[in-house]
PDB file of C-alpha atoms and ligand atoms in Angstrom:
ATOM      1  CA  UNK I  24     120.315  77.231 103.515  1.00  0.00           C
ATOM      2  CA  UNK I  25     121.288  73.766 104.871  1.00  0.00           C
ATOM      3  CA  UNK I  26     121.365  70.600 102.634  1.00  0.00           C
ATOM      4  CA  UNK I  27     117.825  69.720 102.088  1.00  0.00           C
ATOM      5  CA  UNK I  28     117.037  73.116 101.511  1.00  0.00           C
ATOM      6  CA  UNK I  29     119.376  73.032  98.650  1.00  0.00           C
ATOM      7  CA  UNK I  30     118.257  70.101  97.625  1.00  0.00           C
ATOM      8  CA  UNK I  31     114.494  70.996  97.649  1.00  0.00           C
ATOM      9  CA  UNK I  32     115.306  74.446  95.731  1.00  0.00           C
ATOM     10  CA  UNK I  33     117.165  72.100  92.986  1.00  0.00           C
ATOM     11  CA  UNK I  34     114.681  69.493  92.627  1.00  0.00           C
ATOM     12  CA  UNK I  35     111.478  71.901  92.591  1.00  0.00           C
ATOM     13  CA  UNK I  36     112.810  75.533  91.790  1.00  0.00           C
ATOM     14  CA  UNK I  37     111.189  77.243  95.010  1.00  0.00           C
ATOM     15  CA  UNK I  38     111.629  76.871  98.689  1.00  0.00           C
ATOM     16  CA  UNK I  39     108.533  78.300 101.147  1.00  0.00           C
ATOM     17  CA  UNK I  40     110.358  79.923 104.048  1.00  0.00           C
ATOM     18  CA  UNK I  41     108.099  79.336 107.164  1.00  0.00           C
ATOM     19  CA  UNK I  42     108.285  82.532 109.756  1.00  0.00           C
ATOM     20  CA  UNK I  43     110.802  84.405 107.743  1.00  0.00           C
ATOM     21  CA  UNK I  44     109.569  87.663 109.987  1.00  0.00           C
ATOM     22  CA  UNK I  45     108.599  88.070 113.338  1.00  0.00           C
ATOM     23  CA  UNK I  46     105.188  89.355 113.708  1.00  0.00           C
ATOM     24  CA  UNK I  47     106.638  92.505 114.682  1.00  0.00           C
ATOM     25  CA  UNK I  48     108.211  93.130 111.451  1.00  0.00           C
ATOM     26  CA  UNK I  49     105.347  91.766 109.624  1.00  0.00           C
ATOM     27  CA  UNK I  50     102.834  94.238 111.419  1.00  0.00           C
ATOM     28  CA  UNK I  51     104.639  97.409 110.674  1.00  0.00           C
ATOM     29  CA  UNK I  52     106.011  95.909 106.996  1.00  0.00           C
ATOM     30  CA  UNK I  53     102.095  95.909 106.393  1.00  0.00           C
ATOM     31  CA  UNK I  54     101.395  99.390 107.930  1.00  0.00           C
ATOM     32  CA  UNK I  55     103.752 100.935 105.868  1.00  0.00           C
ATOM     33  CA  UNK I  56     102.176  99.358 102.993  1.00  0.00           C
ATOM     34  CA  UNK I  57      98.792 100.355 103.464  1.00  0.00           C
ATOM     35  CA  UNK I  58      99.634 103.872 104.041  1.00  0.00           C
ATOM     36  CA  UNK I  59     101.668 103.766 100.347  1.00  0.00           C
ATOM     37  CA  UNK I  60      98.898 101.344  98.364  1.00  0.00           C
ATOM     38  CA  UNK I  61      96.780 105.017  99.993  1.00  0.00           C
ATOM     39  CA  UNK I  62      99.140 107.635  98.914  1.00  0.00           C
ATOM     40  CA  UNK I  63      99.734 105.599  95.447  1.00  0.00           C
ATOM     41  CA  UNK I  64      96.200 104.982  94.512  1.00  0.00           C
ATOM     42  CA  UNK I  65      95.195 108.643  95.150  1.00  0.00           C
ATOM     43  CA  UNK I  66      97.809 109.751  92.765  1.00  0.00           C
ATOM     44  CA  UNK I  67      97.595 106.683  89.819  1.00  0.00           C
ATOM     45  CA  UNK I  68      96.342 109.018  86.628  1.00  0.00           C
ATOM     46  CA  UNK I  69      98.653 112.026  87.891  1.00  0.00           C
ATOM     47  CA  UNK I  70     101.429 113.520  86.043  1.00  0.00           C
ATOM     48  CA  UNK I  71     104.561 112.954  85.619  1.00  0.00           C
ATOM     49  CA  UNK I  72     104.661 109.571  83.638  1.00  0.00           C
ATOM     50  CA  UNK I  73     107.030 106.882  82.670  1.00  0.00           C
ATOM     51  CA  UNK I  74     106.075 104.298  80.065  1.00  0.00           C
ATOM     52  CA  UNK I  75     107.608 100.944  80.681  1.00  0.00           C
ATOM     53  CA  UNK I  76     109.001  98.705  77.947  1.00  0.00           C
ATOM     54  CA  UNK I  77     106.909  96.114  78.814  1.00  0.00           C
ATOM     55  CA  UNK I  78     103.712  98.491  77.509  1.00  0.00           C
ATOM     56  CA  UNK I  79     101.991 100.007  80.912  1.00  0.00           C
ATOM     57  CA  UNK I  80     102.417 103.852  82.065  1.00  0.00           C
ATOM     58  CA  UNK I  81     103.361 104.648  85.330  1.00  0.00           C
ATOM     59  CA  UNK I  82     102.611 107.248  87.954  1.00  0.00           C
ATOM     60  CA  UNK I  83     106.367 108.124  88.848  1.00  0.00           C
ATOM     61  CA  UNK I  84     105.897 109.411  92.036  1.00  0.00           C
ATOM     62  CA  UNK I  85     108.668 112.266  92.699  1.00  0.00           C
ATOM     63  CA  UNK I  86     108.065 112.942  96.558  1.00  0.00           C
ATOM     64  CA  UNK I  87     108.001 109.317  97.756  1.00  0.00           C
ATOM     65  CA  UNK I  88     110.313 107.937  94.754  1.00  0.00           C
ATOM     66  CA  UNK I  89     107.827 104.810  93.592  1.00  0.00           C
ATOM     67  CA  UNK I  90     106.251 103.959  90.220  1.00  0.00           C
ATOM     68  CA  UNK I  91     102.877 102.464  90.507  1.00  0.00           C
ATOM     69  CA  UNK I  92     100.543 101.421  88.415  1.00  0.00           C
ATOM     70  CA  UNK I  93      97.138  99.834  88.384  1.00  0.00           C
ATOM     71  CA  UNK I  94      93.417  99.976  89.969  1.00  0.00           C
ATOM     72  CA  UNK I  95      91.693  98.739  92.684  1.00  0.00           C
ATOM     73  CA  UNK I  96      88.779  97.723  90.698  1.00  0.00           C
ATOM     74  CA  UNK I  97      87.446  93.919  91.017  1.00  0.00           C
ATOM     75  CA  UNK I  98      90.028  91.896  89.398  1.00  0.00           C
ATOM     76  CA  UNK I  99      92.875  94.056  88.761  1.00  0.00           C
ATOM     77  CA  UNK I 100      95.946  94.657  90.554  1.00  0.00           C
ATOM     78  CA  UNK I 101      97.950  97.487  92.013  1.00  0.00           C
ATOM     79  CA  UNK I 102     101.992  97.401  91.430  1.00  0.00           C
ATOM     80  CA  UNK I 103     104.150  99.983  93.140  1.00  0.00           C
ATOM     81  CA  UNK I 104     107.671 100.194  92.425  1.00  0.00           C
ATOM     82  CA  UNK I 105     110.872 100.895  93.951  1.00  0.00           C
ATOM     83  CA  UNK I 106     109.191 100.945  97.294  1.00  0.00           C
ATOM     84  CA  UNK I 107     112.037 101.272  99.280  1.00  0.00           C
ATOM     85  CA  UNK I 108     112.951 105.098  98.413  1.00  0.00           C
ATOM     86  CA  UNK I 109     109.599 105.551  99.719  1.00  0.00           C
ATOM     87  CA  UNK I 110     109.260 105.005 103.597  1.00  0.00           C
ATOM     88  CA  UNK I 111     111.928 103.963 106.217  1.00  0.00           C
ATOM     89  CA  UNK I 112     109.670 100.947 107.325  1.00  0.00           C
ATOM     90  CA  UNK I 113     110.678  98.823 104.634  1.00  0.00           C
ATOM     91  CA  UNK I 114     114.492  99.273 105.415  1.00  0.00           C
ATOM     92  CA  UNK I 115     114.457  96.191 106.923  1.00  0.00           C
ATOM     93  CA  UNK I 116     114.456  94.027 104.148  1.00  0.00           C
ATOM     94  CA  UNK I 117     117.589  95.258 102.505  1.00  0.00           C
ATOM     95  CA  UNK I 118     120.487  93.089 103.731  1.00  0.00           C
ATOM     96  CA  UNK I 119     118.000  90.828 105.686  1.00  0.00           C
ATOM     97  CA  UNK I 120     120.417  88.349 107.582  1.00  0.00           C
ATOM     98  CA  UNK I 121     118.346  85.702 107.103  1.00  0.00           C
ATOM     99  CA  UNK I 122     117.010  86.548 103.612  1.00  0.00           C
ATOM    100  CA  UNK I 123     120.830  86.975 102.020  1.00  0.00           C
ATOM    101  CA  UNK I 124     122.046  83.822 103.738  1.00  0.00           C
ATOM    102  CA  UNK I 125     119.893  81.818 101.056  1.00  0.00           C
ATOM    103  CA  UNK I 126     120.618  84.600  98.386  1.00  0.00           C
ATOM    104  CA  UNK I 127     124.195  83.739  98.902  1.00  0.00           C
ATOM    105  CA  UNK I 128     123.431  80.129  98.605  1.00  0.00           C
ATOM    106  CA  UNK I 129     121.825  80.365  95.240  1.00  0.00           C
ATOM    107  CA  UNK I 130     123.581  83.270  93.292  1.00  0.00           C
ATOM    108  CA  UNK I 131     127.484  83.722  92.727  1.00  0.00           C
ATOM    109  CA  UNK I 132     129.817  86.408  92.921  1.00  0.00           C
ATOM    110  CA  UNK I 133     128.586  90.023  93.152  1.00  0.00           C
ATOM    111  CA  UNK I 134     124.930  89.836  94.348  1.00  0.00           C
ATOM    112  CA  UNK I 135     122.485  92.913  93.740  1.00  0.00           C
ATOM    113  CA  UNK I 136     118.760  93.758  94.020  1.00  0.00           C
ATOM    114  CA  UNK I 137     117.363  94.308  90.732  1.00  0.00           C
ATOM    115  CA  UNK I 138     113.238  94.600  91.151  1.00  0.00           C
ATOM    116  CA  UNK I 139     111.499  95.908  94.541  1.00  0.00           C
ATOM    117  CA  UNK I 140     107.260  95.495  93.934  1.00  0.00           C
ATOM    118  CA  UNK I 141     104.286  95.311  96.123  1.00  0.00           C
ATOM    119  CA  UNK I 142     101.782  93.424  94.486  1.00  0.00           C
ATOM    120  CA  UNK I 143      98.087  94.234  95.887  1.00  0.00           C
ATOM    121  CA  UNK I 144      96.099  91.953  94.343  1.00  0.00           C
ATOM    122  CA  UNK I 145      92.195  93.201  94.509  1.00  0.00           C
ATOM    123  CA  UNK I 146      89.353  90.280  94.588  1.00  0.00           C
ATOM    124  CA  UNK I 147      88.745  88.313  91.479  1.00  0.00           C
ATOM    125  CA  UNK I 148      92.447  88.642  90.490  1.00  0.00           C
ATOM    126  CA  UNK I 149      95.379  86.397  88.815  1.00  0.00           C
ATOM    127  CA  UNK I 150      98.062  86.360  87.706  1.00  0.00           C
ATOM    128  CA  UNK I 151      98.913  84.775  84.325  1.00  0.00           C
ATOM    129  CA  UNK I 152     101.393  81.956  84.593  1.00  0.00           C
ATOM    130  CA  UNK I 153     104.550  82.794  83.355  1.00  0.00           C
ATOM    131  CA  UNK I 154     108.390  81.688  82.741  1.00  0.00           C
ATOM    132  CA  UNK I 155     109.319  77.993  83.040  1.00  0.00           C
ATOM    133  CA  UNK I 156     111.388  75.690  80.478  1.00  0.00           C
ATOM    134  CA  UNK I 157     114.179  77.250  78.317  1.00  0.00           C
ATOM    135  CA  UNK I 158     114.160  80.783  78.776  1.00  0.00           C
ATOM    136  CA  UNK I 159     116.431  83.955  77.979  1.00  0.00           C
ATOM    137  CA  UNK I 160     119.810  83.830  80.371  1.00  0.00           C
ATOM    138  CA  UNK I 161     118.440  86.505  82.716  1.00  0.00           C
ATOM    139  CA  UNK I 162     116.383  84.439  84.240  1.00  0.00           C
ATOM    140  CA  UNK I 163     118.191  81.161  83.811  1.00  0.00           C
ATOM    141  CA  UNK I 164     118.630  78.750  86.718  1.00  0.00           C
ATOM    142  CA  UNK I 165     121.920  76.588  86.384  1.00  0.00           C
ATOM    143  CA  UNK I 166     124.460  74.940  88.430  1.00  0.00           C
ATOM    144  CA  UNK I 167     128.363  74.421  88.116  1.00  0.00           C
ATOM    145  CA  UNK I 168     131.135  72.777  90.231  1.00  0.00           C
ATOM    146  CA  UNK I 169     130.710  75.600  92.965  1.00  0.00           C
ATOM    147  CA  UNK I 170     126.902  74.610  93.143  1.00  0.00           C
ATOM    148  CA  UNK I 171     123.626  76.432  92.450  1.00  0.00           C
ATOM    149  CA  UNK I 172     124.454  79.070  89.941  1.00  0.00           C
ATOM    150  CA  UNK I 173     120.985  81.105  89.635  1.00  0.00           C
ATOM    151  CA  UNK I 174     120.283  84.773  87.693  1.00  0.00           C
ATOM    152  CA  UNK I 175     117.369  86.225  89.020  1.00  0.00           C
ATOM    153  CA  UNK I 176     115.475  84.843  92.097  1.00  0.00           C
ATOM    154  CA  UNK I 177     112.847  86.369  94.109  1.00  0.00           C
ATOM    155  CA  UNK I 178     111.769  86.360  97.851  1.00  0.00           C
ATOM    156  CA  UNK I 179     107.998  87.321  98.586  1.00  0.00           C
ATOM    157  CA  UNK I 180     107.257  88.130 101.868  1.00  0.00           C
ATOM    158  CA  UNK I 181     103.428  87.516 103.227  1.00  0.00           C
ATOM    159  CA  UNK I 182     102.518  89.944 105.407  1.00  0.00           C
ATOM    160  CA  UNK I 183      99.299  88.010 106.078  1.00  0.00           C
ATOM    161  CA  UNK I 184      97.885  84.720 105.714  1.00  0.00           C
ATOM    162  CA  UNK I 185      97.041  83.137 102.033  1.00  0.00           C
ATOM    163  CA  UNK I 186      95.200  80.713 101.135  1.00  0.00           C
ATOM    164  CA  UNK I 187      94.478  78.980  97.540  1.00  0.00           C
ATOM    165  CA  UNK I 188      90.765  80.953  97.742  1.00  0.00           C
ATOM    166  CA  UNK I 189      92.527  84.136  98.216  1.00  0.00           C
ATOM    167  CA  UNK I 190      94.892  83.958  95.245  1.00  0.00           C
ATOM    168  CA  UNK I 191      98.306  81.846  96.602  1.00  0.00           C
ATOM    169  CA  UNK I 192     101.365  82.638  94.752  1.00  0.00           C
ATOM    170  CA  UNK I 193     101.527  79.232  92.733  1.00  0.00           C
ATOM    171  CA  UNK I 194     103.986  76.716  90.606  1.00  0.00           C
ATOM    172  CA  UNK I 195     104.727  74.087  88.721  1.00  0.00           C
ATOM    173  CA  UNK I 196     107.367  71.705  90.248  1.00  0.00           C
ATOM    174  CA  UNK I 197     110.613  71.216  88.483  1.00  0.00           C
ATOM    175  CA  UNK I 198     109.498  73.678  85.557  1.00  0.00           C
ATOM    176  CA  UNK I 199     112.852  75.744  85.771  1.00  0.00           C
ATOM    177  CA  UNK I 200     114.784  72.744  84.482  1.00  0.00           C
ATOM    178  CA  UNK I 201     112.137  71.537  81.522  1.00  0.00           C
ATOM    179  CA  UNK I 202     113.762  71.255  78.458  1.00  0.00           C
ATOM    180  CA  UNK I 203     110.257  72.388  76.975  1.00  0.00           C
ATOM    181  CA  UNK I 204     108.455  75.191  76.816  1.00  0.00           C
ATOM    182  CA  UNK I 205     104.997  74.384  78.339  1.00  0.00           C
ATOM    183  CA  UNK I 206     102.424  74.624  75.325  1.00  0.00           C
ATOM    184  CA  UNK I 207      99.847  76.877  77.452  1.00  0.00           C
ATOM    185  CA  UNK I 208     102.578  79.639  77.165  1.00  0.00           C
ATOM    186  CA  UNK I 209     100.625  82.890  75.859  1.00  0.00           C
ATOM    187  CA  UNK I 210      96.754  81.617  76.109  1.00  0.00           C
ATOM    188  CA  UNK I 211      96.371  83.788  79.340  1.00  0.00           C
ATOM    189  CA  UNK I 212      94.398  80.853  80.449  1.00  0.00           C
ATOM    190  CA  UNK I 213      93.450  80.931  84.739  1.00  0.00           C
ATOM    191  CA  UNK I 214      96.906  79.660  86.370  1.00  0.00           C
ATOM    192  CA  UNK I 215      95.344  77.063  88.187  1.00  0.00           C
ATOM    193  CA  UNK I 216      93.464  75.168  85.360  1.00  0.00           C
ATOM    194  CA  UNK I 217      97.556  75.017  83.819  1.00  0.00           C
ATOM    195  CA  UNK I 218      98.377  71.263  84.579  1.00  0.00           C
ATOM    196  CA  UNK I 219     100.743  70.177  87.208  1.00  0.00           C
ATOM    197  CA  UNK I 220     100.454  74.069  88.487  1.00  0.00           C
ATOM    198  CA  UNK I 221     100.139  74.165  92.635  1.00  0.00           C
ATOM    199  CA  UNK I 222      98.937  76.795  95.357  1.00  0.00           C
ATOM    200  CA  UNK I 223     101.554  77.555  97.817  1.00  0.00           C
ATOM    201  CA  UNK I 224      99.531  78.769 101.042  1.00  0.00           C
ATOM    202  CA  UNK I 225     101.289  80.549 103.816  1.00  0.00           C
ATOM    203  CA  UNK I 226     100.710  82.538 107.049  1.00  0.00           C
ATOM    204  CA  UNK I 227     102.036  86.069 107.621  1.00  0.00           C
ATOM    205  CA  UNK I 228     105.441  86.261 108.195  1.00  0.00           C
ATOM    206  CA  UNK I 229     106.275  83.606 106.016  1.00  0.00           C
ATOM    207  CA  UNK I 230     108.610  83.902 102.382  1.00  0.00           C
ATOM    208  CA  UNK I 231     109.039  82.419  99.145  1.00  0.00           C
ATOM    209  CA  UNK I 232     111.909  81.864  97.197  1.00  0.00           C
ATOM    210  CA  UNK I 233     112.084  81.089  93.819  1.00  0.00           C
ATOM    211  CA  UNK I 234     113.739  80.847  90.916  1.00  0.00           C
ATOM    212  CA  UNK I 235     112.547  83.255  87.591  1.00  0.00           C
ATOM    213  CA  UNK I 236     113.393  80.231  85.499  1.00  0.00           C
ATOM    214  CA  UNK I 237     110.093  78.053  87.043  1.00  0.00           C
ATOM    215  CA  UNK I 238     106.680  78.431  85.799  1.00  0.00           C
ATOM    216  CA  UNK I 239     105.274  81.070  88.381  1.00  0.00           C
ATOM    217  CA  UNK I 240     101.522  82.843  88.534  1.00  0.00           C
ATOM    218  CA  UNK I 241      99.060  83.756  91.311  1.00  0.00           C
ATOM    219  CA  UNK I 242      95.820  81.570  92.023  1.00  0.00           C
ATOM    220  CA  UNK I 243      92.607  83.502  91.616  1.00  0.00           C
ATOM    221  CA  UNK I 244      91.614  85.533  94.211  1.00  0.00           C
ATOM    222  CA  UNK I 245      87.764  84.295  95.169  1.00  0.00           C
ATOM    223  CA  UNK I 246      87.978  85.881  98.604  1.00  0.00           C
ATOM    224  CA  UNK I 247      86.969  89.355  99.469  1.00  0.00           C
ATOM    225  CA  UNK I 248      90.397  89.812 101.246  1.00  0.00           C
ATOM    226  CA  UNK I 249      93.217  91.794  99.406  1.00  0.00           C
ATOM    227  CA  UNK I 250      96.317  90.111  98.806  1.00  0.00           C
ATOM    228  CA  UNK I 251      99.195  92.188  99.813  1.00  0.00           C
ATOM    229  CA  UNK I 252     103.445  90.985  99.042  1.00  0.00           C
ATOM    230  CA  UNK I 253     106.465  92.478  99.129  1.00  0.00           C
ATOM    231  CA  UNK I 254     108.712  91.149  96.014  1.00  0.00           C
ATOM    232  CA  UNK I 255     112.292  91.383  96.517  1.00  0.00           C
ATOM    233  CA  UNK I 256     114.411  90.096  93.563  1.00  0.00           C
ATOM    234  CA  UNK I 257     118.187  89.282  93.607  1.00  0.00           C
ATOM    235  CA  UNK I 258     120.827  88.537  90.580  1.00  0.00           C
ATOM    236  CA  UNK I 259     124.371  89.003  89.776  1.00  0.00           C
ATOM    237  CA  UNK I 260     126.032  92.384  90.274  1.00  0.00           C
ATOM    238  CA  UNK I 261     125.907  93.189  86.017  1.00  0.00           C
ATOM    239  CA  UNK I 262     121.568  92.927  86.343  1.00  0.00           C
ATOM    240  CA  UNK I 263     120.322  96.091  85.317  1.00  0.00           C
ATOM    241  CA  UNK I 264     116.621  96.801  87.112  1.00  0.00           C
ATOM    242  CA  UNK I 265     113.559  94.389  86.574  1.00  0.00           C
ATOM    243  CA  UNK I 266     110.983  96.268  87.832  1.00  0.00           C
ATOM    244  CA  UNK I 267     108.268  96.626  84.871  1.00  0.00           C
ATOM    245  CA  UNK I 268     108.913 100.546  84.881  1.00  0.00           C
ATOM    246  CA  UNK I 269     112.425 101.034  84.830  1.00  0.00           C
ATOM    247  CA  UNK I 270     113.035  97.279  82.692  1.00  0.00           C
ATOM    248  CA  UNK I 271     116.892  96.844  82.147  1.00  0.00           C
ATOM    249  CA  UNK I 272     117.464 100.785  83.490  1.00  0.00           C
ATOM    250  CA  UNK I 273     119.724 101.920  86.459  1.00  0.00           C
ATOM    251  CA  UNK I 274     117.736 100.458  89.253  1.00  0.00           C
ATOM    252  CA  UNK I 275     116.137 103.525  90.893  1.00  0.00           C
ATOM    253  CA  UNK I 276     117.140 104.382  94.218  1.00  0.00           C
ATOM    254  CA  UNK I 277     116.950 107.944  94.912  1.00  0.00           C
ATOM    255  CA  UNK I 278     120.296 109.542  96.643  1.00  0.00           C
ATOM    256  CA  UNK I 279     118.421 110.430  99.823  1.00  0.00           C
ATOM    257  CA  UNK I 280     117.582 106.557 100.391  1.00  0.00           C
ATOM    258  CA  UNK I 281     121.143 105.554  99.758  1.00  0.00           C
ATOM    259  CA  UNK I 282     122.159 108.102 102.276  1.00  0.00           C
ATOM    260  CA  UNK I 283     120.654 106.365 104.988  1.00  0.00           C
ATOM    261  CA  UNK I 284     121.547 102.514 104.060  1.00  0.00           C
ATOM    262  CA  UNK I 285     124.837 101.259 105.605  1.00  0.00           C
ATOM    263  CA  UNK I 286     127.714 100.086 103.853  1.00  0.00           C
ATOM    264  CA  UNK I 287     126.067  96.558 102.724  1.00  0.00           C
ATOM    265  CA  UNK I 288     122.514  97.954 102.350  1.00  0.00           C
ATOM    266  CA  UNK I 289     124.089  99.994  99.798  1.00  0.00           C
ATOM    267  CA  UNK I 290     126.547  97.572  97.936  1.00  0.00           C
ATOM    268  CA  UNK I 291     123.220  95.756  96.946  1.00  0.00           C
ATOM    269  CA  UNK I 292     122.357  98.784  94.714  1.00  0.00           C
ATOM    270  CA  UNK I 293     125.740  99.558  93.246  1.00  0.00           C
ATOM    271  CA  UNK I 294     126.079  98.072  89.953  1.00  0.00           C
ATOM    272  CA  UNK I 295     129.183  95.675  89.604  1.00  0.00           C
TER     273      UNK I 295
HETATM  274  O1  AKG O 551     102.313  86.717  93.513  1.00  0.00           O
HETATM  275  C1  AKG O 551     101.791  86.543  92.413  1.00  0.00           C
HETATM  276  O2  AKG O 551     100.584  86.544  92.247  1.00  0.00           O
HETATM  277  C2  AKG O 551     102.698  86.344  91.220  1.00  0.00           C
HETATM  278  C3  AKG O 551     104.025  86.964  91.452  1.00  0.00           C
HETATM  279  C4  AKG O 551     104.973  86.883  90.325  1.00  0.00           C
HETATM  280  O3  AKG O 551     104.645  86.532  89.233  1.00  0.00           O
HETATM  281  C5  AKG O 551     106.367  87.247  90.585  1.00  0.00           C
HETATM  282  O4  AKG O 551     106.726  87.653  91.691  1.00  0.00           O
HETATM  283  O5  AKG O 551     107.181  87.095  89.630  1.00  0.00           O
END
């Protein structure tokens, strides 16, 4: 992350990464994921369960080691969970060279994955605008005399191109450091009618990195093309899981899938 990068994440709370993968990596990133958004939705209403906190029930999927939870109906989305225990392909992601050089950059000390989501976000969906202003410390973005000193951050990885018609990850600017809460909090109003809030278009392969602290939703989706991300969050080593289905739990990684991470894949899953 070199100095205007630092600056930019500062100033506006998110950074878009341009070409984060190669195509390569983006093609089979998005193979494996339509053969699991497949498996998942063929399984949604099965046994056994797991109610999150946060209100939904989840398919926990024992075989492939994912929660998801969902539909593909017209407006709705499909979240599956803990997606790496469930196919090799996504391997690649977990001590991503590139992708840890900014984590490292942004969060100090002990750095661990805490929440590991595809999003597949059907036509005609949002998603609500959420977080910015004062907010609980696990999602706090701060800074101290050894620089940017965030909780949790995510990276998003594209694995095709979006634009604001087919439901762009959006923001509002500078929201991470309002001393406000932003009075639309809670009306579950469309994201992009929130003032100041912007569409963040990309092309496959590209990432973005934010902090949890800024005002964050998802543009409408008025195309008929599916919108399809890989969420990747990041905090200090003491973050317990923030993945809607296992909410402040042991982040779930089954033994078999730490068996096959290296040494550093697998730090980023041991608490400390
Ligand atoms: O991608 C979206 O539509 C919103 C994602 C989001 O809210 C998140 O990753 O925290």
């Amino acid at each position: 992350m070199d100095a205007r990068e630092t600056y930019e994440f500062d100033r506006q709370g998110y950074l878009v990464i341009r070409t984060m993968l190669t195509p390569q990596e983006t093609a089979a990133l998005a193979a494996a994921t339509d053969e699991l958004e497949a498996h998942a939705l063929a399984r949604l209403s099965l046994p056994p369960r797991k109610k999150s906190l946060w209100g939904p029930e989840y398919h926990a999927n024992r075989e492939r080691g994912y929660h998801a939870w969902g539909s593909n109906e017209e407006g709705k989305t499909l979240m599956i969970e803990d997606f790496f225990n469930a196919s090799t392909a996504f391997d690649l992601l977990v001590h991503h060279p590139r992708t840890m050089a900014y984590i490292r950059a942004i969060v100090q000390g002990r750095i661990r994955i805490n929440n590991s989501e595809i999003r597949i976000r059907y036509p005609g969906n949002a998603t609500g605008a959420h977080m910015g202003g004062p907010i609980d410390h696990k999602y706090r973005y701060g800074v101290n005399g050894r620089g940017i000193d965030c909780m949790m951050v995510r990276m998003v990885y594209f694995l095709h191109d979006v634009s604001a018609e087919q439901g762009a990850f959006c923001v509002i600017p500078g929201t991470h450091k309002s001393a406000f809460t932003d009075p639309a909090w809670g009306e579950g109003g469309a994201p992009e009618e929130e003032p100041g809030m912007i569409p963040l278009e990309v092309k496959a392969g590209d990432a973005i990195l934010f902090t949890e602290n800024l005002r964050h939703g998802g543009f409408t989706n008025r195309s008929r093309q599916t919108r399809k991300t890989l969420h990747v969050g990041y905090g200090p080593g003491w973050m317990m899981s923030q993945n809607i289905a296992t909410m402040d739990e042991p982040q779930f990684i089954t033994p078999e899938t730490l068996a096959r991470f290296n040494a550093e894949q697998r730090a980023l899953f041991v608490l400390g």
